[in-house]
XYZ file of C-alpha atoms in Angstrom:
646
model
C 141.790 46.634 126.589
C 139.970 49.183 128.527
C 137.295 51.247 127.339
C 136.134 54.408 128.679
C 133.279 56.979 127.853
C 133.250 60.555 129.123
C 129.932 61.307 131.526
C 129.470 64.608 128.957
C 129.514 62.656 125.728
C 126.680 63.354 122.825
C 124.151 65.687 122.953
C 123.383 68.740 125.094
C 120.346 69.789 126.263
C 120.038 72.762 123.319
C 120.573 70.488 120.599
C 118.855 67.868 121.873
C 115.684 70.318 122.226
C 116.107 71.249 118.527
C 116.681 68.093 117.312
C 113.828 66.444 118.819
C 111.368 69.286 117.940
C 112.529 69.015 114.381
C 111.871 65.093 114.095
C 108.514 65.192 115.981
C 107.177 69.017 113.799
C 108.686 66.331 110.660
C 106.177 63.645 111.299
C 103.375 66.033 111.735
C 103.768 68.398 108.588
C 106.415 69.735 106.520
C 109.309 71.421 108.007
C 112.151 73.773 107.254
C 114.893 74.728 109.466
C 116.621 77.825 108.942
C 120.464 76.851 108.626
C 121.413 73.498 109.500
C 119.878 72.418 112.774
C 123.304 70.778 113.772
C 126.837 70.338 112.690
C 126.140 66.525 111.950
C 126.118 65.490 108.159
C 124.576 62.055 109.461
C 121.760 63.784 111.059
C 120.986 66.200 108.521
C 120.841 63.299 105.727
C 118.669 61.752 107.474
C 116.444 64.947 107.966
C 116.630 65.416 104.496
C 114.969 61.372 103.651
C 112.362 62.742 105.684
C 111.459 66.142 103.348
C 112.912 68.212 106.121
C 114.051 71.732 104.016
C 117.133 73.672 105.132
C 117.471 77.014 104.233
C 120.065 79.839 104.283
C 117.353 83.094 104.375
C 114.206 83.815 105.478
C 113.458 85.053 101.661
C 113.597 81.028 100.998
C 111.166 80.300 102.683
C 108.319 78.513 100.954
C 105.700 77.003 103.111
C 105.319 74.402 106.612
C 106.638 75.552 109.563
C 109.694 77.322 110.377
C 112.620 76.120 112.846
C 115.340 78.245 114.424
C 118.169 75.927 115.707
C 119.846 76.482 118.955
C 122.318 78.799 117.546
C 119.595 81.535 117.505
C 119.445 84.240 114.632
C 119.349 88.103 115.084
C 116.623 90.556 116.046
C 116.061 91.655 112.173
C 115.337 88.093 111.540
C 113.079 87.576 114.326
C 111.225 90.443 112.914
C 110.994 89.464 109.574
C 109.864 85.837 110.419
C 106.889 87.954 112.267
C 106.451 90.137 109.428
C 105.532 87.672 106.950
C 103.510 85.850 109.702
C 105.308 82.541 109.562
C 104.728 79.688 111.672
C 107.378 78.878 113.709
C 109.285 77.429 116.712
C 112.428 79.267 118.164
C 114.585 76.237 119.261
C 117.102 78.798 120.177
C 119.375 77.506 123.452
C 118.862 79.396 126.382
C 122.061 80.179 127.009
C 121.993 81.952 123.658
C 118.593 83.937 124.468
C 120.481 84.989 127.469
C 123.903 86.590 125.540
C 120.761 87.903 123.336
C 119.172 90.047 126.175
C 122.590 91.009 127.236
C 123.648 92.114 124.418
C 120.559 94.031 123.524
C 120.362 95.854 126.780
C 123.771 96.779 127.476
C 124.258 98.380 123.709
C 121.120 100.173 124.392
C 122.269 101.546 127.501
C 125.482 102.671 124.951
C 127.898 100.303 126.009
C 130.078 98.882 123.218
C 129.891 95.082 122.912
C 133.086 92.424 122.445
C 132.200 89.162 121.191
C 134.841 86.445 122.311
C 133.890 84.000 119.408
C 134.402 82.950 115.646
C 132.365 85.673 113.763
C 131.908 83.075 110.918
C 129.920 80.817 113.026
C 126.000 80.983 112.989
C 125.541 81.791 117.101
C 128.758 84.592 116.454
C 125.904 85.996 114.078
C 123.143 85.853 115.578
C 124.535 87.340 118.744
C 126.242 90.257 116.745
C 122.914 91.083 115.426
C 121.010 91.964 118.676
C 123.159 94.971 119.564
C 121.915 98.467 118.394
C 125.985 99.254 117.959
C 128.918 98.140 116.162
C 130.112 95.211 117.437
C 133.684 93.735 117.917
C 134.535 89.808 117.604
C 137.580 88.489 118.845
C 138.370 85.343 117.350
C 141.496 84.437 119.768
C 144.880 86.491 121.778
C 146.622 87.746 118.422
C 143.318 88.986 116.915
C 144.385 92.518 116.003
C 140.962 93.502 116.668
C 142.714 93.830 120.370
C 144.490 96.240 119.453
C 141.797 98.424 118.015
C 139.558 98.906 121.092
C 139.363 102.142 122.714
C 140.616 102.872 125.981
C 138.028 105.831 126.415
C 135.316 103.658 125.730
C 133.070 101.005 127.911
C 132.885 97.274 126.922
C 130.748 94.593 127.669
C 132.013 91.208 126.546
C 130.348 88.507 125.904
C 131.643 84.630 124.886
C 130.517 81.947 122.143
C 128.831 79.898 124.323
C 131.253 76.465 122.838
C 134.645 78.934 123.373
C 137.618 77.692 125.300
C 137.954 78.964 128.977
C 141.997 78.903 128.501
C 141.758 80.994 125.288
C 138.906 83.096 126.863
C 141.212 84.178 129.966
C 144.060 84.541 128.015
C 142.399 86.973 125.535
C 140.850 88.767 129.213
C 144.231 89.302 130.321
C 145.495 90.919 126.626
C 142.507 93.420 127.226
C 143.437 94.041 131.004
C 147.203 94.659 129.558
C 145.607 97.724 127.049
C 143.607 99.192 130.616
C 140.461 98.899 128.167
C 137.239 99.592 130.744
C 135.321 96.470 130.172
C 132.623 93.895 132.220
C 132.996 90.462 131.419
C 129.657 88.430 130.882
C 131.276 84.989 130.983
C 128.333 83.106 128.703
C 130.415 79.804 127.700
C 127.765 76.897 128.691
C 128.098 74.940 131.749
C 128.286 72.424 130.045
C 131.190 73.028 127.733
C 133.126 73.607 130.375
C 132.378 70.392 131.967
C 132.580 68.474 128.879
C 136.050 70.277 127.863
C 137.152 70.174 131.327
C 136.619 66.367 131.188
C 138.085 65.635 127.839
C 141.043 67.044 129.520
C 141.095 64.658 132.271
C 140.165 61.564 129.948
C 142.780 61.885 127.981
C 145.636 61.958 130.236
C 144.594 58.409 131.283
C 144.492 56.864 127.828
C 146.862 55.368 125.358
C 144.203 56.760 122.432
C 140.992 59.111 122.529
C 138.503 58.726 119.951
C 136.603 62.051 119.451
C 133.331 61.734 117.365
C 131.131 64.723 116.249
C 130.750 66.602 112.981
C 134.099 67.878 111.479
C 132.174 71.772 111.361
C 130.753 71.371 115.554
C 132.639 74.664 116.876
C 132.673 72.341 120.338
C 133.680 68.756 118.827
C 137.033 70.674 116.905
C 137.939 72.094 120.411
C 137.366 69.085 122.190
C 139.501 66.892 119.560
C 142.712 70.265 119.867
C 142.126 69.439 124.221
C 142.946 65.741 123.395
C 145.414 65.974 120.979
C 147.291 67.869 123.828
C 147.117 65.223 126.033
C 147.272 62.172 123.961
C 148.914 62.266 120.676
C 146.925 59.257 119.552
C 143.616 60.820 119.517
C 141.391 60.528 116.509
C 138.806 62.758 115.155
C 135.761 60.917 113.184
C 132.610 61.577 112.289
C 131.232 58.438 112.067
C 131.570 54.896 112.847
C 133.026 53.576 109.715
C 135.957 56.133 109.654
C 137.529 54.313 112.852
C 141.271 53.045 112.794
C 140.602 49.825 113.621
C 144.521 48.996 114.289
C 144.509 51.216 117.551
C 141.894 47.912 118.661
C 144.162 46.064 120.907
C 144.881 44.451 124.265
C 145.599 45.914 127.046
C 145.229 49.702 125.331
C 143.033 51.735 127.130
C 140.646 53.448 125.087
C 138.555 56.630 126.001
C 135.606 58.324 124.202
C 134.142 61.634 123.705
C 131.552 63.276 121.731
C 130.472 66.564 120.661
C 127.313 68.194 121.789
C 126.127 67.474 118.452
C 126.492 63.984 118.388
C 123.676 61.625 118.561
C 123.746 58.800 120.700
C 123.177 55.839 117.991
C 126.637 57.115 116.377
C 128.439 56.479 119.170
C 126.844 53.123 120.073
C 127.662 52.228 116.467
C 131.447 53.347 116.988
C 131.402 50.758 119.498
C 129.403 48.011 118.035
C 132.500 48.148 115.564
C 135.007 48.062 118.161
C 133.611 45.196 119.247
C 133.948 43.050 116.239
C 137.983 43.321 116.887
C 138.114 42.233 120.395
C 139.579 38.816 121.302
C 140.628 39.285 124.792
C 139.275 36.816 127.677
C 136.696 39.716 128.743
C 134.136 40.178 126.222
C 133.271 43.612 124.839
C 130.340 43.920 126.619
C 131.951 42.508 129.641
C 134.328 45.347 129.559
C 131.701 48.159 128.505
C 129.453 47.078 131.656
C 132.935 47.365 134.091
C 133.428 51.246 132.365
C 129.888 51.951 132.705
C 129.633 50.121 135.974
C 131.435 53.119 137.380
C 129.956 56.037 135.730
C 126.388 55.280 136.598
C 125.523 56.728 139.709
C 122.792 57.875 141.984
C 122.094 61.586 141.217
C 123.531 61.074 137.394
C 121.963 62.284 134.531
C 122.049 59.987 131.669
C 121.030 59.364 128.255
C 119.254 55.640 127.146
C 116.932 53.871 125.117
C 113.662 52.980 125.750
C 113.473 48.871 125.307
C 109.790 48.461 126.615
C 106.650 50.048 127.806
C 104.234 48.617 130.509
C 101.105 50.534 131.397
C 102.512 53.644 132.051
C 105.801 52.070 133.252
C 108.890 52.760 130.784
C 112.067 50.281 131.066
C 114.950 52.253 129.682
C 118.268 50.909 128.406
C 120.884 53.085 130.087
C 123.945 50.652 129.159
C 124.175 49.345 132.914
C 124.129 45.713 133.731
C 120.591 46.295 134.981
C 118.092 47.720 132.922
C 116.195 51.579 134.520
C 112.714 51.999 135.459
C 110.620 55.214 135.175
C 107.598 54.600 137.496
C 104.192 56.314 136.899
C 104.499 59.392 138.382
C 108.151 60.008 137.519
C 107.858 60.980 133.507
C 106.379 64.277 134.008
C 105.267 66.844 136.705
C 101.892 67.212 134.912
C 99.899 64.489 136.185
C 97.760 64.660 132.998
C 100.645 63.618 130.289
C 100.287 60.252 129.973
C 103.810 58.963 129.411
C 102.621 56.077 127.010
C 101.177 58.168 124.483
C 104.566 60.346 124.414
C 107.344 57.713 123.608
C 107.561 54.839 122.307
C 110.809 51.656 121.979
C 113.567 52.571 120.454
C 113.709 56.219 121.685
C 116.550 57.653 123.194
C 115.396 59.650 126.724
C 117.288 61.683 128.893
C 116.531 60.726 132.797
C 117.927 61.046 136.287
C 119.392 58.721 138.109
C 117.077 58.292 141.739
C 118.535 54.687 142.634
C 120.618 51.809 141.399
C 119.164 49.145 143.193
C 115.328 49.313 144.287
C 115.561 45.715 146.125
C 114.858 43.481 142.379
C 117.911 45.222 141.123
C 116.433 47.237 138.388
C 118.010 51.219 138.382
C 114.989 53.479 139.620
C 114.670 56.362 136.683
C 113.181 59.243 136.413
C 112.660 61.872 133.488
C 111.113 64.892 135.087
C 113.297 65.232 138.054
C 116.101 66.004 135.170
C 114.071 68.772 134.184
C 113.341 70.104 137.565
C 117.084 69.242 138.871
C 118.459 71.103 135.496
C 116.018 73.881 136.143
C 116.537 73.888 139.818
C 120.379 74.476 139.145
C 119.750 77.469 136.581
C 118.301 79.037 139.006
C 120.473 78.867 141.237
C 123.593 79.956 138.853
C 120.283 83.010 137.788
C 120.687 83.864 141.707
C 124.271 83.908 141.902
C 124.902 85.975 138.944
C 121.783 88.783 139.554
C 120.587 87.673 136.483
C 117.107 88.306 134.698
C 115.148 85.252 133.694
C 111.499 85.400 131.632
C 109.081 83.372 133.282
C 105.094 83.046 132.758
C 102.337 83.407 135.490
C 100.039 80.360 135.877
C 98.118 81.142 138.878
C 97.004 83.675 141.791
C 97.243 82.128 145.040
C 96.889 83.388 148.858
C 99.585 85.811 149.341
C 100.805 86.142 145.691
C 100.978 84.284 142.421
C 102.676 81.433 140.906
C 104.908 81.571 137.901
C 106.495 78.719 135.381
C 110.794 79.771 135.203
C 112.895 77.581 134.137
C 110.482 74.297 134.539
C 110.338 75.164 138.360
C 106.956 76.228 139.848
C 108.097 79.595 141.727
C 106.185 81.875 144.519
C 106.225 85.484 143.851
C 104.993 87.612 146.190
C 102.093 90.128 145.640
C 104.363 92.803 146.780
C 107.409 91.837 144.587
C 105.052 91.287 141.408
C 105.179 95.294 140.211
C 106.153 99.004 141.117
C 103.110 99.673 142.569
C 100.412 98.201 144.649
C 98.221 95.605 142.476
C 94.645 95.177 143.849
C 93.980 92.650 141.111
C 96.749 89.905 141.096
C 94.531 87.946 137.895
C 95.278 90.625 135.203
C 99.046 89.361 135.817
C 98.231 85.402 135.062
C 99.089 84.269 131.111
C 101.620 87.095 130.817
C 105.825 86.641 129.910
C 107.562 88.512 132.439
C 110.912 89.133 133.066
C 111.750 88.116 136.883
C 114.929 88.390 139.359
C 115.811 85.512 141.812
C 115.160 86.965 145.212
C 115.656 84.228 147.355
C 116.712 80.675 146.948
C 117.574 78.265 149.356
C 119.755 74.759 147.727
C 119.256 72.587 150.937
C 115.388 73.720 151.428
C 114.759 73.723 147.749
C 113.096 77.228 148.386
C 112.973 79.719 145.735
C 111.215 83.196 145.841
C 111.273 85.685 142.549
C 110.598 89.234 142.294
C 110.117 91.546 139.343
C 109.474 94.708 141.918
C 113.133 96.291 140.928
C 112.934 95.349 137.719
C 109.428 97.142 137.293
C 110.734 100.147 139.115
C 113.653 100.516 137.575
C 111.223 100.088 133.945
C 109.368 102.950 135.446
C 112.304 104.968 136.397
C 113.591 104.960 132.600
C 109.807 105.343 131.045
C 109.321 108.492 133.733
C 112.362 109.938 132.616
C 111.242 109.530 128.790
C 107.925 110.540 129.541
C 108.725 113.849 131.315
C 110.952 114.657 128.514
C 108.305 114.728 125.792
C 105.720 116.426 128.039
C 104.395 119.336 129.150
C 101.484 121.598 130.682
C 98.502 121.856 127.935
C 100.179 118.552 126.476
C 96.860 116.591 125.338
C 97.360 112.815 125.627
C 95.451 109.576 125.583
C 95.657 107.234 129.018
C 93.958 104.256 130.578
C 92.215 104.635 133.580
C 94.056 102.363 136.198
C 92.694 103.062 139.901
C 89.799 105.063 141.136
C 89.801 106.573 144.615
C 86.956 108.525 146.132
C 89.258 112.183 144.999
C 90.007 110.785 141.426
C 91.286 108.341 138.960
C 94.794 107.750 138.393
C 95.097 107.573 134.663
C 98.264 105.033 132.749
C 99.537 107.937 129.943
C 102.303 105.680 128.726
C 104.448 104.438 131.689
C 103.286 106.828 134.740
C 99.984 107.875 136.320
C 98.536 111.040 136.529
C 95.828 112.083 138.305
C 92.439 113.443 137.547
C 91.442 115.062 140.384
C 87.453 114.708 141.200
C 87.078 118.698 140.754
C 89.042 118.039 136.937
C 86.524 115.026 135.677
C 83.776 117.233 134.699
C 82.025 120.802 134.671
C 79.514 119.877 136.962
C 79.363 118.802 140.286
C 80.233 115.464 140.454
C 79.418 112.945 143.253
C 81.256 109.875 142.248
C 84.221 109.206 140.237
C 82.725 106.454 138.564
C 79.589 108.587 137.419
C 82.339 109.687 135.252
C 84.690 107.041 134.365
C 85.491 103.651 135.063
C 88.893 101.481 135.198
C 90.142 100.300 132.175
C 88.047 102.816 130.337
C 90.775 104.944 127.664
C 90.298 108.733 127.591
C 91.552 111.929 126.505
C 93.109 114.124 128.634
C 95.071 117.362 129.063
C 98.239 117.798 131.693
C 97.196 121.072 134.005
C 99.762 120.609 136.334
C 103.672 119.026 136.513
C 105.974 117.760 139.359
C 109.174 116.434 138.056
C 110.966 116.368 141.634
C 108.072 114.580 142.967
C 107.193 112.617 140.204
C 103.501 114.213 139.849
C 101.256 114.657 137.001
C 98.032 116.498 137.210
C 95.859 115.738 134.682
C 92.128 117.386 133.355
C 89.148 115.662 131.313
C 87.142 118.505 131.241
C 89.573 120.726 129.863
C 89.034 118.800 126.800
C 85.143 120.348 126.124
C 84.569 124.051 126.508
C 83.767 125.626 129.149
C 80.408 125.865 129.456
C 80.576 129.535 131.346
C 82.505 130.623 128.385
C 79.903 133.531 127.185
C 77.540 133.578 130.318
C 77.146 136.473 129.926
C 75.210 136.805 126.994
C 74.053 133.120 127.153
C 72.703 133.636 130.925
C 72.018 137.593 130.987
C 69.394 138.479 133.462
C 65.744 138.411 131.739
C 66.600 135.417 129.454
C 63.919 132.379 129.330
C 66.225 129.559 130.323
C 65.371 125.897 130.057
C 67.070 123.612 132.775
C 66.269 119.867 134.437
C 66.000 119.801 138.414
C 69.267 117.578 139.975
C 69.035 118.548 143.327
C 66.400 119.495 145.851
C 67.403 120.889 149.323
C 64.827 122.647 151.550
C 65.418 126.112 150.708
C 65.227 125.041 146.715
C 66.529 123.258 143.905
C 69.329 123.117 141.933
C 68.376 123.228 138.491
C 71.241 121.803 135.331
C 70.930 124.731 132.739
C 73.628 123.609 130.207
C 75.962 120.766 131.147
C 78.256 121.652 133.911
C 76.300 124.581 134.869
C 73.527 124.984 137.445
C 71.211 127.473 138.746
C 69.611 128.045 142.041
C 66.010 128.377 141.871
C 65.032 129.328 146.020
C 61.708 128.142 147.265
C 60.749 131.625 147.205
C 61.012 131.760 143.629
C 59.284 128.661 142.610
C 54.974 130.384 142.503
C 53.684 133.292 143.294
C 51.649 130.962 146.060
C 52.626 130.151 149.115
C 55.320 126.808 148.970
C 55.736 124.830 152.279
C 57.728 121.823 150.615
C 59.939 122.489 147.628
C 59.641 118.184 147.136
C 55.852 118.687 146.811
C 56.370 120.609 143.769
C 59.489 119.349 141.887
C 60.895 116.304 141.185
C 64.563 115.031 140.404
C 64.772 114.964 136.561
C 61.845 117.200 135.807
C 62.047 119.951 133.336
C 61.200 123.218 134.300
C 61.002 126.974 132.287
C 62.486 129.860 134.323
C 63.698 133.704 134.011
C 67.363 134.128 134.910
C 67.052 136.955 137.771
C 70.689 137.394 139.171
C 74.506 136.283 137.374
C 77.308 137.150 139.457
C 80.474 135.890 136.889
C 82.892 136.505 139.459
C 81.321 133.560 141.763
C 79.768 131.747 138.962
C 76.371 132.107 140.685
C 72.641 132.118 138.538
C 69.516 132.544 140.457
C 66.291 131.699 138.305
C 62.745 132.305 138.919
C 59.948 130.005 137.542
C 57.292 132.363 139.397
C 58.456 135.303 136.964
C 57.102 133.762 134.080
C 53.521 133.406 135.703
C 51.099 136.060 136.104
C 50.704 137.629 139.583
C 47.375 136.365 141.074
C 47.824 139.435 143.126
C 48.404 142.361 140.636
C 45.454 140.673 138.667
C 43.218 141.260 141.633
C 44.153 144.678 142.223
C 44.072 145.733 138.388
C 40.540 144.245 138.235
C 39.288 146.323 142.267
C 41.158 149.044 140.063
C 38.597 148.881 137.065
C 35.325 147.984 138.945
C 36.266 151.156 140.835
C 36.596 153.368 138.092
């Protein structure tokens, strides 16, 4: 008897992620996952013992915190969670946020959206309910819903991320065959393919297959239909105790797979009652080391147990005939997570494979090299495909700034971060950002990202909006963004327009920040538009009146004026008679006495009483006198020689 267990089997990385968060969240507080965090009855019931609450609506929802399982929900969900403030983790997969984004761009660019998938099942759902249009699901090649789609009409199709590559081309080639205009987003998961891709293999080597997952896993029913085709004994349990125990014999060769929502303690269980029926020479173990033996490899990735923990070393179980090591250093890339406080024995841990032999013949582990290496490898499929990937900013360094995607640490450039030139790289760091692979390099390990033509091409459909809605007189709130010594460029929803120096106020103004400063938010009115060039012209002083509105009356020669001295120059001083407006008052005009120094009688910010004595509108010039309101030392003498000699 033989025994042999697929590389692929029992959890993937999704489910594992939800699962996990949903045990840990359960020890802390109470919990309640919205729908059943995985097709495994097992699981769940054991979930349940621990007061974990499943739930079909949001409406249900009583108190702890809330779960979303890898299967994802849709947007109106998402925004009533938010609505009613609930706490709560989105365990969603990945590869199901990314059909999400898709989905929700393409529909609102007004494509129509095909979803290759069964529209019963929960990610089918979820993913329906993130396009702005009706959707179409296509469960397989005779769905009639073929026959229904539109051959004047764009598609963009999108796959259940557990559907059958076969199936999926052969439904491809139906819609080719009706010349329907379509883009295919091919979305099943890596690593469905590789795990149905392997079943295939497996069981054209074995006299029986034993297939072990939940009978309603999407993935463990197409795994056990892949078997069945290739070996006609294959057997589809859920757990241990539903095994045939008859199909137990020697010299039968015996191969296992599991669904990606099978734990590993059910499979070691389907073993551990294998074992009981062996009576062969070699020993079950013997013969479970000799399969293993050959599946364990340098550069694997591989699920174990933890069987002991030494300082901060952790000696995993990862069914080899020598027992796997994670240094110190090798749990996580943050040098602060102390791996002993994290686990503990009897956990099952995911780790990479770095050596089998490091000279005492213990197998050299490691756990965050998975998560870099997994990472590392999304990227590189994010590359290939032109894809858009969120990622968060951590830190500004020389040249550009550092950002968290994918569990990779990756350089962006400071001229790749944004449309425009950024003077201040920190206003970037905490912030979610969508990003674009713009270099990578496999054998290096090099990888630059860029969100430059994603920014621009933001801009481009916010311009386009923008000008739209807008026009001259339009009055507007902005943010001031950048000042330059002939303005401020002001943020009025998606572009900047430009307040011109001459535009911030009514009176003279020396510098722009006298005026306004960045980040400040003001009111403004568009004077001026440039929809060829992409130019707005904007005004803050059009918003007060203008204060040579009624000058005329306000300013008529004769009228006592009160005004405050803002300039002195050495033929006078320029004197502020109502904001925005100023008057020349000439050294001439300042006493009746001689004046050598116009300084030696005003000051800067003095008040002063004068007699407007010229307005020309049609220059906007005033002329004052402060020597008209005094008494002429002059005319008094000669009234008074005038008198004595009468």
């Amino acid at each position: 008897m033989g025994i042999m267990i697929a590389k692929t089997a029992g959890f993937c990385y999704g489910v594992k992620k939800a699962v996990d968060t949903v045990y840990k969240e359960a020890k802390e507080g109470e919990v309640t996952t919205l729908g059943e965090i995985i097709h495994n009855g097992i699981v769940i019931e054991d979930l349940k013992s621990m007061g974990v609450e499943t739930i079909d609506s949001i409406e249900q929802f009583k108190k702890g915190k809330l779960i979303i399982r890898s299967h994802g929900v849709c947007k109106k969900t998402i925004e009533k969670i938010k609505d009613k403030k609930i706490d709560y983790i989105d365990c969603t997969c990945y590869d199901v946020k990314k059909i999400h984004n898709i989905v929700e761009l393409q529909s609102g660019l007004g494509k129509n959206i095909i979803v290759i998938g069964n529209k019963n099942h929960p990610e089918v759902i979820g993913i329906s309910g993130w396009s702005s249009k009706e959707v179409v699901v296509i469960k397989d090649e005779s769905c009639k819903n073929i026959l229904e789609l539109k051959t004047d009409k764009e598609y963009v199709i999108v796959v259940q991320t557990t559907y059958n590559l076969d199936m999926l081309n052969k439904i491809v080639k139906k819609i080719e065959e009706r010349k329907i205009k379509y883009k295919l987003e091919n979305t099943i998961c890596k690593a469905t393919i590789d795990r149905q891709r392997e079943v295939v293999e497996l069981s054209k080597k074995m006299d029986h297959m034993l297939v072990i997952g939940g009978k309603k896993s999407s993935n463990t029913n197409k795994l056990y239909e892949l078997a069945k085709k290739n070996c006609k004994n294959t057997y589809f349990i859920e757990n241990a105790s539903e095994i045939d125990l008859n199909f137990v014999k020697k010299n039968v060769k015996i191969g296992i797979m599991a669904g990606a929502s099978t734990p590993q303690a059910i499979i070691k269980e389907a073993m551990k009652i294998m074992s009981t029926e062996i009576t062969d020479e070699m020993t079950f173990e013997e013969m479970l080391n000799q399969s293993l033996e050959n599946r364990v490899k340098t550069g694997d990735i591989v699920t174990g147990t933890i069987i002991r923990i030494v300082g901060e070393e952790i000696y995993v179980n990862v069914q080899y005939k020598s027992d796997g090591i994670i240094p110190a250093g090798e749990y996580a890339s943050d040098k602060s997570i102390k791996a002993s406080e994290c686990v503990k024995v009897g956990d099952d841990i995911e780790v990479y494979v770095l050596t089998l032999n490091d000279g005492d013949g213990n197998v050299v582990l490691s756990k965050k090299r998975i998560e870099e290496h997994r990472a590392f490898l999304e990227l590189e499929k994010v590359y290939d495909e032109k894809e858009i990937v969120m990622g968060k900013v951590v830190e500004v360094i020389k040249g550009g700034l550092i950002a968290v995607i994918r569990e990779n640490r990756i350089f962006v450039p400071a001229s790749q971060i944004s449309a425009s030139f950024t003077k201040d790289l920190n206003s970037f760091v905490g912030k979610e950002l969508e990003f674009n692979i713009i270099e990578f390099n496999k054998t290096k390990r090099k990888v630059v990202a860029g969100r430059k033509e994603i920014a621009q091409k933001e801009m481009a459909g916010k311009r386009a909006e923008i000008f739209a809605k807008i026009d001259v007189n339009t009055r507007l709130k902005g943010v001031v963004r950048r000042i330059v010594d002939y303005g401020a460029f002001v943020d009025i929803g998606g572009i900047d327009g430009l307040i011109h120096i001459s535009e911030l106020a009514w009176c003279r103004v020396k510098r722009v920040t006298d005026i306004i400063n960045v980040n400040d938010e003001v009111e403004v009115v568009i004077i001026d538009i440039d929809k060829e060039k992409g130019k707005v012209a904007l005004s803050l002083k059009a918003i007060t009146e203008n204060p040579w509105n009624d000058a005329e009356n306000k300013f008529k020669v004769g009228n006592t004026i009160t005004g405050k001295v803002v300039r002195i120059v050495d033929f006078g001083a320029f004197v502020e008679i109502e904001p925005g407006v100023d008057a020349l008052l000439h050294i001439s005009q300042i006493s009746h006495n001689h004046t050598d120094s116009v300084a030696s009688v005003l000051k800067v910010s003095q008040e002063i009483e004068a007699e407007v004595i010229e307005l020309d509108l049609k220059i906007k010039k005033i002329s004052i006198s402060m020597k008209a309101l005094e008494e002429n030392p002059e005319e008094d003498k000669e009234k008074t020689t005038t008198e004595e000699e009468a």
